[in-house]
Amino acid sequence: GENVEQHPSTLSVQEGDSAVIKCTYSDSASNYFPWYKQELGKGPQLIIDIRSNVGEKKDQRIAVTLNKTAKHFSLHITETQPEDSAVYFCAGYSSASKIIFGSGTRLSIRP
Amino acid sequence: EAGVTQFPSHSVIEKGQTVTLRCDPISGHDNLYWYRRVMGKEIKFLLHFVKESKQDESGMPNNRFLAERTGGTYSTLKVQPAELEDSGVYFCASSRDRGGIYGYTFGSGTRLTVV
């Protein structure tokens, strides 16, 4: 069935440095890839998304890249700040009309 | 607009008991989804309603789980009888479309602990 794999499961970076989270997907018909951020005690919140007709999208310090041939997509956070600490989930919109999530990455920003 | 509301936020029950979780989606969102995250793993799909109809319930683990959405508004997810492995965080999400255009809006989740 459809599957989204996410790495790493935990990531610790120095404040001000960049963080990269990588995902792969199995459903070649997937055409929409959202990223969610989950803070403690809250539900996942959509932070950025990318569609299959573009290779890169940027929103301030956050960028996503998509390689459809390799079925890879990545989240890049630059100039990390303490408020970036959270669990991040990648996801793919499958041909079965539902969003399939990765296993999450716990990002910690060291002061 | 009000977001997706879930309650209770936490529930601790004994094995064998019954628990009912409730989700109020964003008004006007026909699509409602239940997901579950168990023990730090992926957020796993349970089922999808379009209005009051179950569009896809392929993720429901077994017949101890029953979801309803009477009238196409709020939804309930009942677990009866609860088992230890049912512990986790249950998320509800809603969307105007089927999630491929605008993504989902999630509630804060219900943390269920079965002891």
PDB file of C-alpha atoms in Angstrom:
ATOM      1  CA  GLY A   1       0.000   0.000   0.000  1.00  0.00           C
ATOM      2  CA  GLU A   2       0.947   3.643   0.092  1.00  0.00           C
ATOM      3  CA  ASN A   3       3.880   4.467   2.321  1.00  0.00           C
ATOM      4  CA  VAL A   4       5.788   7.575   3.363  1.00  0.00           C
ATOM      5  CA  GLU A   5       9.147   7.160   5.067  1.00  0.00           C
ATOM      6  CA  GLN A   6      10.744   9.985   7.032  1.00  0.00           C
ATOM      7  CA  HIS A   7      14.281  10.537   8.342  1.00  0.00           C
ATOM      8  CA  PRO A   8      15.723  11.287  10.782  1.00  0.00           C
ATOM      9  CA  SER A   9      13.442  10.476  13.709  1.00  0.00           C
ATOM     10  CA  THR A  10      15.262  12.999  15.906  1.00  0.00           C
ATOM     11  CA  LEU A  11      17.361  15.993  14.969  1.00  0.00           C
ATOM     12  CA  SER A  12      19.232  18.451  17.157  1.00  0.00           C
ATOM     13  CA  VAL A  13      20.777  21.582  15.679  1.00  0.00           C
ATOM     14  CA  GLN A  14      22.441  24.691  17.042  1.00  0.00           C
ATOM     15  CA  GLU A  15      20.300  27.803  16.984  1.00  0.00           C
ATOM     16  CA  GLY A  16      21.010  29.663  13.771  1.00  0.00           C
ATOM     17  CA  ASP A  17      22.029  26.556  11.854  1.00  0.00           C
ATOM     18  CA  SER A  18      19.931  24.800   9.201  1.00  0.00           C
ATOM     19  CA  ALA A  19      17.812  21.680   9.607  1.00  0.00           C
ATOM     20  CA  VAL A  20      16.883  19.236   6.856  1.00  0.00           C
ATOM     21  CA  ILE A  21      14.255  16.499   7.036  1.00  0.00           C
ATOM     22  CA  LYS A  22      13.924  13.992   4.218  1.00  0.00           C
ATOM     23  CA  CYS A  23      11.028  11.832   3.056  1.00  0.00           C
ATOM     24  CA  THR A  24      10.351   9.269   0.378  1.00  0.00           C
ATOM     25  CA  TYR A  25       7.004   8.057  -0.908  1.00  0.00           C
ATOM     26  CA  SER A  26       5.841   4.948  -2.709  1.00  0.00           C
ATOM     27  CA  ASP A  27       2.651   6.010  -4.518  1.00  0.00           C
ATOM     28  CA  SER A  28       3.751   7.363  -7.899  1.00  0.00           C
ATOM     29  CA  ALA A  29       0.299   8.927  -8.334  1.00  0.00           C
ATOM     30  CA  SER A  30       0.785  11.210  -5.321  1.00  0.00           C
ATOM     31  CA  ASN A  31       0.629  14.844  -6.398  1.00  0.00           C
ATOM     32  CA  TYR A  32       0.450  16.889  -3.196  1.00  0.00           C
ATOM     33  CA  PHE A  33       2.942  16.896  -0.336  1.00  0.00           C
ATOM     34  CA  PRO A  34       2.125  18.874   2.818  1.00  0.00           C
ATOM     35  CA  TRP A  35       4.354  19.356   5.836  1.00  0.00           C
ATOM     36  CA  TYR A  36       2.905  19.629   9.326  1.00  0.00           C
ATOM     37  CA  LYS A  37       4.395  20.964  12.539  1.00  0.00           C
ATOM     38  CA  GLN A  38       3.138  19.645  15.870  1.00  0.00           C
ATOM     39  CA  GLU A  39       3.904  21.562  19.028  1.00  0.00           C
ATOM     40  CA  LEU A  40       3.386  20.148  22.489  1.00  0.00           C
ATOM     41  CA  GLY A  41      -0.280  19.778  23.362  1.00  0.00           C
ATOM     42  CA  LYS A  42      -1.480  20.858  19.952  1.00  0.00           C
ATOM     43  CA  GLY A  43      -2.582  19.144  16.781  1.00  0.00           C
ATOM     44  CA  PRO A  44      -0.481  19.109  13.616  1.00  0.00           C
ATOM     45  CA  GLN A  45      -0.522  22.413  11.736  1.00  0.00           C
ATOM     46  CA  LEU A  46       0.136  22.807   8.033  1.00  0.00           C
ATOM     47  CA  ILE A  47       3.271  24.912   7.533  1.00  0.00           C
ATOM     48  CA  ILE A  48       4.042  24.495   3.846  1.00  0.00           C
ATOM     49  CA  ASP A  49       3.088  22.265   0.949  1.00  0.00           C
ATOM     50  CA  ILE A  50       4.248  21.500  -2.564  1.00  0.00           C
ATOM     51  CA  ARG A  51       2.525  20.123  -5.619  1.00  0.00           C
ATOM     52  CA  SER A  52       3.985  17.773  -8.166  1.00  0.00           C
ATOM     53  CA  ASN A  53       4.190  20.380 -10.902  1.00  0.00           C
ATOM     54  CA  VAL A  54       6.931  22.327  -9.086  1.00  0.00           C
ATOM     55  CA  GLY A  55      10.324  21.307  -7.783  1.00  0.00           C
ATOM     56  CA  GLU A  56      10.803  23.849  -5.014  1.00  0.00           C
ATOM     57  CA  LYS A  57       8.799  26.246  -2.879  1.00  0.00           C
ATOM     58  CA  LYS A  58       9.981  28.729  -0.301  1.00  0.00           C
ATOM     59  CA  ASP A  59       8.267  30.648   2.470  1.00  0.00           C
ATOM     60  CA  GLN A  60      10.611  32.850   4.511  1.00  0.00           C
ATOM     61  CA  ARG A  61      12.927  30.474   6.401  1.00  0.00           C
ATOM     62  CA  ILE A  62      11.190  27.311   5.218  1.00  0.00           C
ATOM     63  CA  ALA A  63      11.676  25.628   1.860  1.00  0.00           C
ATOM     64  CA  VAL A  64      10.536  22.332   0.393  1.00  0.00           C
ATOM     65  CA  THR A  65      12.006  20.474  -2.548  1.00  0.00           C
ATOM     66  CA  LEU A  66      10.470  17.660  -4.567  1.00  0.00           C
ATOM     67  CA  ASN A  67      12.123  15.142  -6.855  1.00  0.00           C
ATOM     68  CA  LYS A  68       9.311  13.220  -8.518  1.00  0.00           C
ATOM     69  CA  THR A  69      11.642  10.909 -10.414  1.00  0.00           C
ATOM     70  CA  ALA A  70      13.293   9.717  -7.230  1.00  0.00           C
ATOM     71  CA  LYS A  71      10.104  10.095  -5.148  1.00  0.00           C
ATOM     72  CA  HIS A  72      11.968  12.222  -2.617  1.00  0.00           C
ATOM     73  CA  PHE A  73      10.938  15.429  -0.917  1.00  0.00           C
ATOM     74  CA  SER A  74      12.615  17.461   1.780  1.00  0.00           C
ATOM     75  CA  LEU A  75      11.983  20.249   4.270  1.00  0.00           C
ATOM     76  CA  HIS A  76      14.707  22.830   4.854  1.00  0.00           C
ATOM     77  CA  ILE A  77      14.610  25.265   7.759  1.00  0.00           C
ATOM     78  CA  THR A  78      17.290  27.961   7.749  1.00  0.00           C
ATOM     79  CA  GLU A  79      18.435  30.226  10.597  1.00  0.00           C
ATOM     80  CA  THR A  80      16.691  27.998  13.119  1.00  0.00           C
ATOM     81  CA  GLN A  81      15.138  29.583  16.199  1.00  0.00           C
ATOM     82  CA  PRO A  82      13.970  28.106  19.524  1.00  0.00           C
ATOM     83  CA  GLU A  83      10.338  28.247  18.396  1.00  0.00           C
ATOM     84  CA  ASP A  84      11.165  25.848  15.572  1.00  0.00           C
ATOM     85  CA  SER A  85      11.453  23.050  18.150  1.00  0.00           C
ATOM     86  CA  ALA A  86       8.573  20.645  17.465  1.00  0.00           C
ATOM     87  CA  VAL A  87       7.703  17.375  15.759  1.00  0.00           C
ATOM     88  CA  TYR A  88       7.535  17.688  11.978  1.00  0.00           C
ATOM     89  CA  PHE A  89       5.560  15.328   9.741  1.00  0.00           C
ATOM     90  CA  CYS A  90       5.854  14.948   6.014  1.00  0.00           C
ATOM     91  CA  ALA A  91       2.883  13.580   4.121  1.00  0.00           C
ATOM     92  CA  GLY A  92       1.698  12.591   0.683  1.00  0.00           C
ATOM     93  CA  TYR A  93      -1.763  12.791  -0.803  1.00  0.00           C
ATOM     94  CA  SER A  94      -2.372   9.327  -2.133  1.00  0.00           C
ATOM     95  CA  SER A  95      -4.355   8.112  -5.101  1.00  0.00           C
ATOM     96  CA  ALA A  96      -6.858   6.781  -2.571  1.00  0.00           C
ATOM     97  CA  SER A  97      -7.843  10.372  -1.700  1.00  0.00           C
ATOM     98  CA  LYS A  98      -6.293  10.495   1.731  1.00  0.00           C
ATOM     99  CA  ILE A  99      -3.153  11.941   3.267  1.00  0.00           C
ATOM    100  CA  ILE A 100      -0.511   9.429   4.355  1.00  0.00           C
ATOM    101  CA  PHE A 101       1.938  10.640   7.003  1.00  0.00           C
ATOM    102  CA  GLY A 102       5.544   9.890   7.755  1.00  0.00           C
ATOM    103  CA  SER A 103       6.620   8.818  11.229  1.00  0.00           C
ATOM    104  CA  GLY A 104       7.692  12.298  12.330  1.00  0.00           C
ATOM    105  CA  THR A 105      10.955  14.056  13.187  1.00  0.00           C
ATOM    106  CA  ARG A 106      11.491  15.563  16.622  1.00  0.00           C
ATOM    107  CA  LEU A 107      13.522  18.715  16.017  1.00  0.00           C
ATOM    108  CA  SER A 108      15.340  20.310  18.945  1.00  0.00           C
ATOM    109  CA  ILE A 109      17.079  23.670  18.688  1.00  0.00           C
ATOM    110  CA  ARG A 110      20.048  24.067  21.051  1.00  0.00           C
ATOM    111  CA  PRO A 111      20.626  27.582  22.420  1.00  0.00           C
TER     112      PRO A 111
ATOM    113  CA  GLU B   1     -13.522  30.774  11.994  1.00  0.00           C
ATOM    114  CA  ALA B   2     -13.481  28.264  14.831  1.00  0.00           C
ATOM    115  CA  GLY B   3     -11.061  25.403  14.393  1.00  0.00           C
ATOM    116  CA  VAL B   4     -11.546  21.682  14.752  1.00  0.00           C
ATOM    117  CA  THR B   5     -12.553  20.860  18.306  1.00  0.00           C
ATOM    118  CA  GLN B   6     -11.958  17.550  20.014  1.00  0.00           C
ATOM    119  CA  PHE B   7     -12.920  16.351  23.449  1.00  0.00           C
ATOM    120  CA  PRO B   8     -12.020  15.103  25.822  1.00  0.00           C
ATOM    121  CA  SER B   9      -8.401  16.195  25.559  1.00  0.00           C
ATOM    122  CA  HIS B  10      -7.342  13.299  27.779  1.00  0.00           C
ATOM    123  CA  SER B  11      -8.998  10.066  28.807  1.00  0.00           C
ATOM    124  CA  VAL B  12      -7.716   7.320  31.069  1.00  0.00           C
ATOM    125  CA  ILE B  13      -9.814   4.154  31.139  1.00  0.00           C
ATOM    126  CA  GLU B  14      -9.393   0.579  32.218  1.00  0.00           C
ATOM    127  CA  LYS B  15      -9.084  -2.267  29.781  1.00  0.00           C
ATOM    128  CA  GLY B  16     -12.530  -3.505  28.841  1.00  0.00           C
ATOM    129  CA  GLN B  17     -14.268  -0.178  29.345  1.00  0.00           C
ATOM    130  CA  THR B  18     -15.873   1.956  26.672  1.00  0.00           C
ATOM    131  CA  VAL B  19     -14.736   5.398  25.560  1.00  0.00           C
ATOM    132  CA  THR B  20     -16.317   7.815  23.125  1.00  0.00           C
ATOM    133  CA  LEU B  21     -14.307  10.562  21.485  1.00  0.00           C
ATOM    134  CA  ARG B  22     -15.961  13.525  19.838  1.00  0.00           C
ATOM    135  CA  CYS B  23     -14.889  15.793  17.008  1.00  0.00           C
ATOM    136  CA  ASP B  24     -16.526  19.003  15.838  1.00  0.00           C
ATOM    137  CA  PRO B  25     -15.152  19.950  12.412  1.00  0.00           C
ATOM    138  CA  ILE B  26     -14.933  23.418  10.949  1.00  0.00           C
ATOM    139  CA  SER B  27     -18.389  24.510   9.887  1.00  0.00           C
ATOM    140  CA  GLY B  28     -19.009  23.769   6.239  1.00  0.00           C
ATOM    141  CA  HIS B  29     -16.271  21.170   5.938  1.00  0.00           C
ATOM    142  CA  ASP B  30     -17.871  18.104   4.410  1.00  0.00           C
ATOM    143  CA  ASN B  31     -14.762  15.961   4.792  1.00  0.00           C
ATOM    144  CA  LEU B  32     -13.877  14.644   8.228  1.00  0.00           C
ATOM    145  CA  TYR B  33     -11.002  12.313   9.014  1.00  0.00           C
ATOM    146  CA  TRP B  34      -9.910  10.332  12.033  1.00  0.00           C
ATOM    147  CA  TYR B  35      -6.242   9.535  12.526  1.00  0.00           C
ATOM    148  CA  ARG B  36      -4.285   7.938  15.353  1.00  0.00           C
ATOM    149  CA  ARG B  37      -0.690   8.181  16.515  1.00  0.00           C
ATOM    150  CA  VAL B  38       0.485   5.277  18.609  1.00  0.00           C
ATOM    151  CA  MET B  39       3.717   5.260  20.594  1.00  0.00           C
ATOM    152  CA  GLY B  40       5.574   7.910  18.591  1.00  0.00           C
ATOM    153  CA  LYS B  41       4.942   6.261  15.254  1.00  0.00           C
ATOM    154  CA  GLU B  42       3.352   7.745  12.162  1.00  0.00           C
ATOM    155  CA  ILE B  43      -0.021   9.443  12.207  1.00  0.00           C
ATOM    156  CA  LYS B  44      -2.093   6.609  10.830  1.00  0.00           C
ATOM    157  CA  PHE B  45      -5.334   6.986   8.883  1.00  0.00           C
ATOM    158  CA  LEU B  46      -8.457   5.444  10.414  1.00  0.00           C
ATOM    159  CA  LEU B  47     -11.367   6.637   8.325  1.00  0.00           C
ATOM    160  CA  HIS B  48     -12.879   9.363   6.194  1.00  0.00           C
ATOM    161  CA  PHE B  49     -16.403  10.769   6.175  1.00  0.00           C
ATOM    162  CA  VAL B  50     -17.933  12.806   3.396  1.00  0.00           C
ATOM    163  CA  LYS B  51     -20.860  14.457   5.117  1.00  0.00           C
ATOM    164  CA  GLU B  52     -22.557  11.574   6.977  1.00  0.00           C
ATOM    165  CA  SER B  53     -21.256   8.798   4.719  1.00  0.00           C
ATOM    166  CA  LYS B  54     -18.189   6.694   5.377  1.00  0.00           C
ATOM    167  CA  GLN B  55     -16.047   7.177   2.308  1.00  0.00           C
ATOM    168  CA  ASP B  56     -13.128   5.043   3.414  1.00  0.00           C
ATOM    169  CA  GLU B  57     -12.813   3.054   6.609  1.00  0.00           C
ATOM    170  CA  SER B  58      -9.889   0.922   5.541  1.00  0.00           C
ATOM    171  CA  GLY B  59      -7.746   2.081   8.467  1.00  0.00           C
ATOM    172  CA  MET B  60     -10.096   1.014  11.245  1.00  0.00           C
ATOM    173  CA  PRO B  61      -8.144  -1.590  13.235  1.00  0.00           C
ATOM    174  CA  ASN B  62     -11.034  -3.913  14.112  1.00  0.00           C
ATOM    175  CA  ASN B  63     -14.714  -4.049  14.971  1.00  0.00           C
ATOM    176  CA  ARG B  64     -14.129  -2.644  18.451  1.00  0.00           C
ATOM    177  CA  PHE B  65     -13.979   0.760  16.794  1.00  0.00           C
ATOM    178  CA  LEU B  66     -17.178   2.455  15.637  1.00  0.00           C
ATOM    179  CA  ALA B  67     -17.327   5.881  14.048  1.00  0.00           C
ATOM    180  CA  GLU B  68     -20.450   7.853  13.328  1.00  0.00           C
ATOM    181  CA  ARG B  69     -21.286  11.219  11.880  1.00  0.00           C
ATOM    182  CA  THR B  70     -25.008  11.634  12.170  1.00  0.00           C
ATOM    183  CA  GLY B  71     -26.343  14.591  10.222  1.00  0.00           C
ATOM    184  CA  GLY B  72     -22.975  15.279   8.693  1.00  0.00           C
ATOM    185  CA  THR B  73     -21.852  17.593  11.488  1.00  0.00           C
ATOM    186  CA  TYR B  74     -19.876  16.329  14.464  1.00  0.00           C
ATOM    187  CA  SER B  75     -18.440  12.831  14.618  1.00  0.00           C
ATOM    188  CA  THR B  76     -17.891  10.323  17.398  1.00  0.00           C
ATOM    189  CA  LEU B  77     -15.411   7.491  17.628  1.00  0.00           C
ATOM    190  CA  LYS B  78     -16.295   4.781  20.116  1.00  0.00           C
ATOM    191  CA  VAL B  79     -13.907   2.114  21.318  1.00  0.00           C
ATOM    192  CA  GLN B  80     -15.653  -0.823  22.946  1.00  0.00           C
ATOM    193  CA  PRO B  81     -14.164  -2.703  24.698  1.00  0.00           C
ATOM    194  CA  ALA B  82     -10.874  -0.851  24.940  1.00  0.00           C
ATOM    195  CA  GLU B  83      -7.589  -2.786  24.875  1.00  0.00           C
ATOM    196  CA  LEU B  84      -4.114  -1.727  26.000  1.00  0.00           C
ATOM    197  CA  GLU B  85      -2.906  -1.331  22.407  1.00  0.00           C
ATOM    198  CA  ASP B  86      -5.595   1.277  21.749  1.00  0.00           C
ATOM    199  CA  SER B  87      -3.604   3.817  23.749  1.00  0.00           C
ATOM    200  CA  GLY B  88      -2.426   6.747  21.681  1.00  0.00           C
ATOM    201  CA  VAL B  89      -3.426  10.167  20.467  1.00  0.00           C
ATOM    202  CA  TYR B  90      -6.524  10.302  18.295  1.00  0.00           C
ATOM    203  CA  PHE B  91      -6.686  13.207  15.885  1.00  0.00           C
ATOM    204  CA  CYS B  92      -9.621  14.492  13.933  1.00  0.00           C
ATOM    205  CA  ALA B  93      -9.187  16.657  10.861  1.00  0.00           C
ATOM    206  CA  SER B  94     -11.526  18.343   8.427  1.00  0.00           C
ATOM    207  CA  SER B  95     -11.236  19.863   4.977  1.00  0.00           C
ATOM    208  CA  ARG B  96     -13.373  21.544   2.370  1.00  0.00           C
ATOM    209  CA  ASP B  97     -12.122  19.286  -0.375  1.00  0.00           C
ATOM    210  CA  ARG B  98     -10.675  15.799  -0.086  1.00  0.00           C
ATOM    211  CA  GLY B  99      -7.363  17.123   1.183  1.00  0.00           C
ATOM    212  CA  GLY B 100      -5.498  17.423  -2.058  1.00  0.00           C
ATOM    213  CA  ILE B 101      -5.893  21.150  -2.507  1.00  0.00           C
ATOM    214  CA  TYR B 102      -6.047  22.815   0.870  1.00  0.00           C
ATOM    215  CA  GLY B 103      -4.695  20.161   3.179  1.00  0.00           C
ATOM    216  CA  TYR B 104      -6.338  19.328   6.451  1.00  0.00           C
ATOM    217  CA  THR B 105      -7.041  21.313   9.617  1.00  0.00           C
ATOM    218  CA  PHE B 106      -6.394  19.184  12.671  1.00  0.00           C
ATOM    219  CA  GLY B 107      -7.847  19.288  16.137  1.00  0.00           C
ATOM    220  CA  SER B 108      -5.608  19.141  19.204  1.00  0.00           C
ATOM    221  CA  GLY B 109      -6.255  15.460  19.658  1.00  0.00           C
ATOM    222  CA  THR B 110      -7.504  13.188  22.411  1.00  0.00           C
ATOM    223  CA  ARG B 111      -4.817  11.363  24.346  1.00  0.00           C
ATOM    224  CA  LEU B 112      -6.272   7.969  25.269  1.00  0.00           C
ATOM    225  CA  THR B 113      -4.569   5.831  27.862  1.00  0.00           C
ATOM    226  CA  VAL B 114      -5.873   2.337  28.487  1.00  0.00           C
ATOM    227  CA  VAL B 115      -4.583   0.779  31.707  1.00  0.00           C
TER     228      VAL B 115
END
